[in-house]
Amino acid sequence: MTNTITDIHDFWFGELASWAQTDRGLVALVVLLYQFSRNIHRRSAQVFGGDARYGVAHRDVIARFGRFPHRNAILGRTSSAAELAYLAQHGAF
């Protein structure tokens, strides 16, 4: 392990993936990943490493679909076949 934000995220998410199965667990996972990575990289540029990674991922989804497909159901929008395929493979953020 190279002690980067990505490695930390991958490690913790791999170990605690079952937390993502419930709303409370997902919130706990987000808080843990966010706070843990922020604290171990305090006072360094790496503190923002995870932000950039997620920003790029979000930008790519918007560039591809013009919207976030994972929000379609809650917003009453019909998903395209491409969006459904993406969600089946990648899930939501």
CSV table of N, CA and C in Angstrom, one decimal:
chain,number,residue,atom,x,y,z
A,1,MET,N,0.9,-1.2,0.0
A,1,MET,CA,0.0,0.0,0.0
A,1,MET,C,0.9,1.2,0.0
A,2,THR,N,0.5,2.2,-0.8
A,2,THR,CA,1.4,3.4,-1.0
A,2,THR,C,0.9,4.6,-0.2
A,3,ASN,N,-0.1,4.4,0.7
A,3,ASN,CA,-0.6,5.5,1.6
A,3,ASN,C,-1.1,6.7,0.8
A,4,THR,N,-1.9,6.5,-0.2
A,4,THR,CA,-2.5,7.6,-0.9
A,4,THR,C,-4.0,7.6,-0.5
A,5,ILE,N,-4.7,8.7,-0.9
A,5,ILE,CA,-6.1,8.8,-0.6
A,5,ILE,C,-6.9,7.6,-1.3
A,6,THR,N,-6.5,7.3,-2.5
A,6,THR,CA,-7.1,6.2,-3.3
A,6,THR,C,-6.9,4.9,-2.5
A,7,ASP,N,-5.7,4.6,-2.1
A,7,ASP,CA,-5.4,3.4,-1.4
A,7,ASP,C,-6.2,3.3,-0.1
A,8,ILE,N,-6.3,4.4,0.6
A,8,ILE,CA,-7.1,4.4,1.9
A,8,ILE,C,-8.6,4.1,1.6
A,9,HIS,N,-9.1,4.8,0.6
A,9,HIS,CA,-10.5,4.6,0.2
A,9,HIS,C,-10.7,3.1,-0.2
A,10,ASP,N,-9.9,2.6,-1.1
A,10,ASP,CA,-10.0,1.2,-1.5
A,10,ASP,C,-9.9,0.2,-0.4
A,11,PHE,N,-9.0,0.4,0.5
A,11,PHE,CA,-8.8,-0.4,1.7
A,11,PHE,C,-10.0,-0.4,2.6
A,12,TRP,N,-10.4,0.8,3.0
A,12,TRP,CA,-11.6,0.9,3.9
A,12,TRP,C,-12.9,0.4,3.3
A,13,PHE,N,-13.1,0.8,2.0
A,13,PHE,CA,-14.3,0.4,1.4
A,13,PHE,C,-14.4,-1.1,1.2
A,14,GLY,N,-13.2,-1.7,0.8
A,14,GLY,CA,-13.2,-3.2,0.7
A,14,GLY,C,-13.5,-3.9,2.0
A,15,GLU,N,-12.9,-3.4,3.1
A,15,GLU,CA,-13.1,-4.0,4.4
A,15,GLU,C,-14.5,-3.7,4.9
A,16,LEU,N,-15.1,-2.6,4.6
A,16,LEU,CA,-16.4,-2.2,5.2
A,16,LEU,C,-17.5,-2.1,4.1
A,17,ALA,N,-17.4,-2.8,3.0
A,17,ALA,CA,-18.4,-2.7,1.9
A,17,ALA,C,-19.8,-3.0,2.4
A,18,SER,N,-19.9,-3.9,3.4
A,18,SER,CA,-21.2,-4.3,3.9
A,18,SER,C,-22.0,-3.1,4.5
A,19,TRP,N,-21.2,-2.1,5.0
A,19,TRP,CA,-21.8,-0.9,5.5
A,19,TRP,C,-22.7,-0.2,4.5
A,20,ALA,N,-22.3,-0.3,3.2
A,20,ALA,CA,-23.0,0.4,2.2
A,20,ALA,C,-24.4,-0.2,1.9
A,21,GLN,N,-24.8,-1.2,2.6
A,21,GLN,CA,-26.1,-1.9,2.3
A,21,GLN,C,-27.2,-1.2,3.1
A,22,THR,N,-26.9,-0.4,4.0
A,22,THR,CA,-28.0,0.3,4.7
A,22,THR,C,-27.7,1.8,4.7
A,23,ASP,N,-28.8,2.6,4.9
A,23,ASP,CA,-28.6,4.1,4.8
A,23,ASP,C,-27.7,4.5,5.9
A,24,ARG,N,-27.9,4.0,7.1
A,24,ARG,CA,-27.0,4.5,8.3
A,24,ARG,C,-25.6,4.0,8.0
A,25,GLY,N,-25.4,2.8,7.5
A,25,GLY,CA,-24.1,2.3,7.3
A,25,GLY,C,-23.4,3.1,6.2
A,26,LEU,N,-24.1,3.5,5.2
A,26,LEU,CA,-23.5,4.3,4.1
A,26,LEU,C,-23.1,5.7,4.6
A,27,VAL,N,-23.9,6.3,5.4
A,27,VAL,CA,-23.5,7.6,6.0
A,27,VAL,C,-22.3,7.4,6.9
A,28,ALA,N,-22.2,6.4,7.7
A,28,ALA,CA,-21.1,6.1,8.5
A,28,ALA,C,-19.8,5.9,7.7
A,29,LEU,N,-20.0,5.2,6.6
A,29,LEU,CA,-18.8,4.9,5.7
A,29,LEU,C,-18.3,6.2,5.1
A,30,VAL,N,-19.2,7.1,4.6
A,30,VAL,CA,-18.8,8.3,4.0
A,30,VAL,C,-18.0,9.2,5.1
A,31,VAL,N,-18.6,9.3,6.3
A,31,VAL,CA,-18.0,10.1,7.3
A,31,VAL,C,-16.6,9.5,7.6
A,32,LEU,N,-16.5,8.2,7.8
A,32,LEU,CA,-15.2,7.6,8.1
A,32,LEU,C,-14.2,7.8,7.0
A,33,LEU,N,-14.6,7.6,5.8
A,33,LEU,CA,-13.6,7.7,4.7
A,33,LEU,C,-13.2,9.2,4.6
A,34,TYR,N,-14.1,10.1,4.7
A,34,TYR,CA,-13.8,11.5,4.6
A,34,TYR,C,-12.9,12.0,5.7
A,35,GLN,N,-13.3,11.7,6.9
A,35,GLN,CA,-12.6,12.2,8.1
A,35,GLN,C,-11.2,11.5,8.2
A,36,PHE,N,-11.1,10.2,8.0
A,36,PHE,CA,-9.9,9.5,8.1
A,36,PHE,C,-8.8,10.0,7.2
A,37,SER,N,-9.2,10.1,5.9
A,37,SER,CA,-8.3,10.6,4.9
A,37,SER,C,-7.9,12.1,5.1
A,38,ARG,N,-8.8,12.9,5.6
A,38,ARG,CA,-8.5,14.3,5.9
A,38,ARG,C,-7.5,14.4,7.0
A,39,ASN,N,-7.7,13.6,8.0
A,39,ASN,CA,-6.8,13.7,9.2
A,39,ASN,C,-5.4,13.1,9.0
A,40,ILE,N,-5.3,12.0,8.2
A,40,ILE,CA,-3.9,11.5,8.1
A,40,ILE,C,-3.1,12.3,7.1
A,41,HIS,N,-3.8,13.1,6.2
A,41,HIS,CA,-3.0,14.0,5.3
A,41,HIS,C,-3.1,15.4,5.6
A,42,ARG,N,-3.5,15.7,6.8
A,42,ARG,CA,-3.6,17.1,7.3
A,42,ARG,C,-2.3,17.9,6.9
A,43,ARG,N,-2.5,19.1,6.5
A,43,ARG,CA,-1.3,20.0,6.2
A,43,ARG,C,-0.5,19.5,5.0
A,44,SER,N,-1.2,18.8,4.1
A,44,SER,CA,-0.5,18.4,2.8
A,44,SER,C,-1.5,18.5,1.7
A,45,ALA,N,-1.0,18.6,0.5
A,45,ALA,CA,-1.8,18.6,-0.7
A,45,ALA,C,-2.7,17.4,-0.9
A,46,GLN,N,-2.2,16.3,-0.3
A,46,GLN,CA,-2.9,15.0,-0.5
A,46,GLN,C,-4.3,15.0,0.2
A,47,VAL,N,-4.5,16.0,1.1
A,47,VAL,CA,-5.8,16.1,1.8
A,47,VAL,C,-6.9,16.2,0.8
A,48,PHE,N,-6.6,16.8,-0.4
A,48,PHE,CA,-7.6,17.0,-1.4
A,48,PHE,C,-7.6,15.9,-2.5
A,49,GLY,N,-6.8,14.9,-2.4
A,49,GLY,CA,-6.7,13.9,-3.4
A,49,GLY,C,-8.0,13.2,-3.7
A,50,GLY,N,-8.7,12.8,-2.7
A,50,GLY,CA,-10.0,12.2,-2.9
A,50,GLY,C,-11.0,13.1,-3.6
A,51,ASP,N,-11.0,14.3,-3.3
A,51,ASP,CA,-11.9,15.3,-3.9
A,51,ASP,C,-11.7,15.3,-5.4
A,52,ALA,N,-10.5,15.4,-5.9
A,52,ALA,CA,-10.2,15.4,-7.3
A,52,ALA,C,-10.7,14.1,-8.0
A,53,ARG,N,-10.4,13.0,-7.4
A,53,ARG,CA,-10.9,11.7,-8.0
A,53,ARG,C,-12.4,11.7,-8.2
A,54,TYR,N,-13.1,12.1,-7.1
A,54,TYR,CA,-14.6,12.1,-7.2
A,54,TYR,C,-15.1,13.2,-8.2
A,55,GLY,N,-14.4,14.3,-8.2
A,55,GLY,CA,-14.8,15.3,-9.2
A,55,GLY,C,-14.6,14.9,-10.6
A,56,VAL,N,-13.6,14.2,-10.9
A,56,VAL,CA,-13.4,13.7,-12.3
A,56,VAL,C,-14.5,12.6,-12.6
A,57,ALA,N,-14.8,11.8,-11.7
A,57,ALA,CA,-15.8,10.7,-11.9
A,57,ALA,C,-17.1,11.4,-12.2
A,58,HIS,N,-17.5,12.4,-11.4
A,58,HIS,CA,-18.7,13.1,-11.6
A,58,HIS,C,-18.8,13.8,-12.9
A,59,ARG,N,-17.7,14.5,-13.3
A,59,ARG,CA,-17.6,15.2,-14.6
A,59,ARG,C,-17.8,14.2,-15.7
A,60,ASP,N,-17.2,13.1,-15.6
A,60,ASP,CA,-17.3,12.1,-16.7
A,60,ASP,C,-18.7,11.6,-16.9
A,61,VAL,N,-19.4,11.4,-15.8
A,61,VAL,CA,-20.8,11.0,-15.9
A,61,VAL,C,-21.7,12.0,-16.6
A,62,ILE,N,-21.5,13.3,-16.1
A,62,ILE,CA,-22.2,14.4,-16.7
A,62,ILE,C,-21.9,14.6,-18.2
A,63,ALA,N,-20.6,14.4,-18.6
A,63,ALA,CA,-20.2,14.6,-20.0
A,63,ALA,C,-20.8,13.5,-20.8
A,64,ARG,N,-21.0,12.3,-20.3
A,64,ARG,CA,-21.5,11.2,-21.0
A,64,ARG,C,-23.0,11.2,-21.2
A,65,PHE,N,-23.7,11.6,-20.1
A,65,PHE,CA,-25.2,11.5,-20.1
A,65,PHE,C,-25.9,12.9,-20.0
A,66,GLY,N,-25.2,13.9,-19.6
A,66,GLY,CA,-25.8,15.2,-19.4
A,66,GLY,C,-26.5,15.3,-18.1
A,67,ARG,N,-26.4,14.3,-17.3
A,67,ARG,CA,-27.1,14.3,-16.0
A,67,ARG,C,-26.6,13.1,-15.2
A,68,PHE,N,-27.0,13.0,-13.9
A,68,PHE,CA,-26.6,11.9,-13.1
A,68,PHE,C,-27.7,10.8,-13.2
A,69,PRO,N,-27.5,9.7,-13.9
A,69,PRO,CA,-28.5,8.7,-14.1
A,69,PRO,C,-29.1,8.1,-12.8
A,70,HIS,N,-28.2,8.1,-11.7
A,70,HIS,CA,-28.7,7.5,-10.5
A,70,HIS,C,-29.8,8.4,-9.8
A,71,ARG,N,-30.0,9.6,-10.3
A,71,ARG,CA,-31.1,10.4,-9.7
A,71,ARG,C,-32.4,10.3,-10.5
A,72,ASN,N,-32.4,9.6,-11.6
A,72,ASN,CA,-33.6,9.6,-12.5
A,72,ASN,C,-34.8,9.1,-11.8
A,73,ALA,N,-34.7,8.0,-11.0
A,73,ALA,CA,-35.9,7.5,-10.4
A,73,ALA,C,-36.5,8.5,-9.4
A,74,ILE,N,-35.7,9.0,-8.5
A,74,ILE,CA,-36.2,10.0,-7.5
A,74,ILE,C,-36.8,11.2,-8.1
A,75,LEU,N,-36.3,11.6,-9.3
A,75,LEU,CA,-36.7,12.8,-10.0
A,75,LEU,C,-37.8,12.5,-11.0
A,76,GLY,N,-38.3,11.3,-11.1
A,76,GLY,CA,-39.3,10.9,-12.0
A,76,GLY,C,-39.0,10.9,-13.5
A,77,ARG,N,-37.7,10.8,-13.7
A,77,ARG,CA,-37.2,10.7,-15.1
A,77,ARG,C,-37.1,9.3,-15.6
A,78,THR,N,-37.3,9.1,-16.9
A,78,THR,CA,-37.1,7.8,-17.5
A,78,THR,C,-35.6,7.7,-17.9
A,79,SER,N,-35.0,6.5,-17.5
A,79,SER,CA,-33.6,6.3,-17.8
A,79,SER,C,-33.5,5.7,-19.2
A,80,SER,N,-32.5,6.1,-20.0
A,80,SER,CA,-32.2,5.6,-21.3
A,80,SER,C,-31.6,4.2,-21.1
A,81,ALA,N,-31.5,3.4,-22.2
A,81,ALA,CA,-30.9,2.1,-22.2
A,81,ALA,C,-29.4,2.2,-21.8
A,82,ALA,N,-28.8,3.2,-22.3
A,82,ALA,CA,-27.4,3.4,-21.9
A,82,ALA,C,-27.2,3.7,-20.4
A,83,GLU,N,-28.1,4.6,-19.9
A,83,GLU,CA,-28.1,4.9,-18.5
A,83,GLU,C,-28.3,3.6,-17.6
A,84,LEU,N,-29.3,2.8,-18.0
A,84,LEU,CA,-29.6,1.6,-17.2
A,84,LEU,C,-28.4,0.6,-17.3
A,85,ALA,N,-27.7,0.5,-18.4
A,85,ALA,CA,-26.6,-0.3,-18.5
A,85,ALA,C,-25.4,0.2,-17.6
A,86,TYR,N,-25.3,1.5,-17.6
A,86,TYR,CA,-24.2,2.1,-16.8
A,86,TYR,C,-24.5,1.8,-15.3
A,87,LEU,N,-25.8,2.0,-14.9
A,87,LEU,CA,-26.1,1.8,-13.5
A,87,LEU,C,-26.0,0.4,-13.1
A,88,ALA,N,-26.3,-0.5,-14.0
A,88,ALA,CA,-26.2,-2.0,-13.7
A,88,ALA,C,-24.7,-2.3,-13.5
A,89,GLN,N,-23.8,-1.7,-14.2
A,89,GLN,CA,-22.4,-2.0,-14.1
A,89,GLN,C,-21.7,-1.2,-13.0
A,90,HIS,N,-22.1,0.1,-12.8
A,90,HIS,CA,-21.3,0.9,-11.9
A,90,HIS,C,-22.1,1.3,-10.6
A,91,GLY,N,-23.4,1.2,-10.6
A,91,GLY,CA,-24.2,1.6,-9.5
A,91,GLY,C,-24.2,3.1,-9.5
A,92,ALA,N,-24.4,3.7,-8.3
A,92,ALA,CA,-24.5,5.1,-8.1
A,92,ALA,C,-23.3,5.6,-7.3
A,93,PHE,N,-23.1,6.9,-7.2
A,93,PHE,CA,-22.0,7.5,-6.4
A,93,PHE,C,-22.2,7.2,-5.0
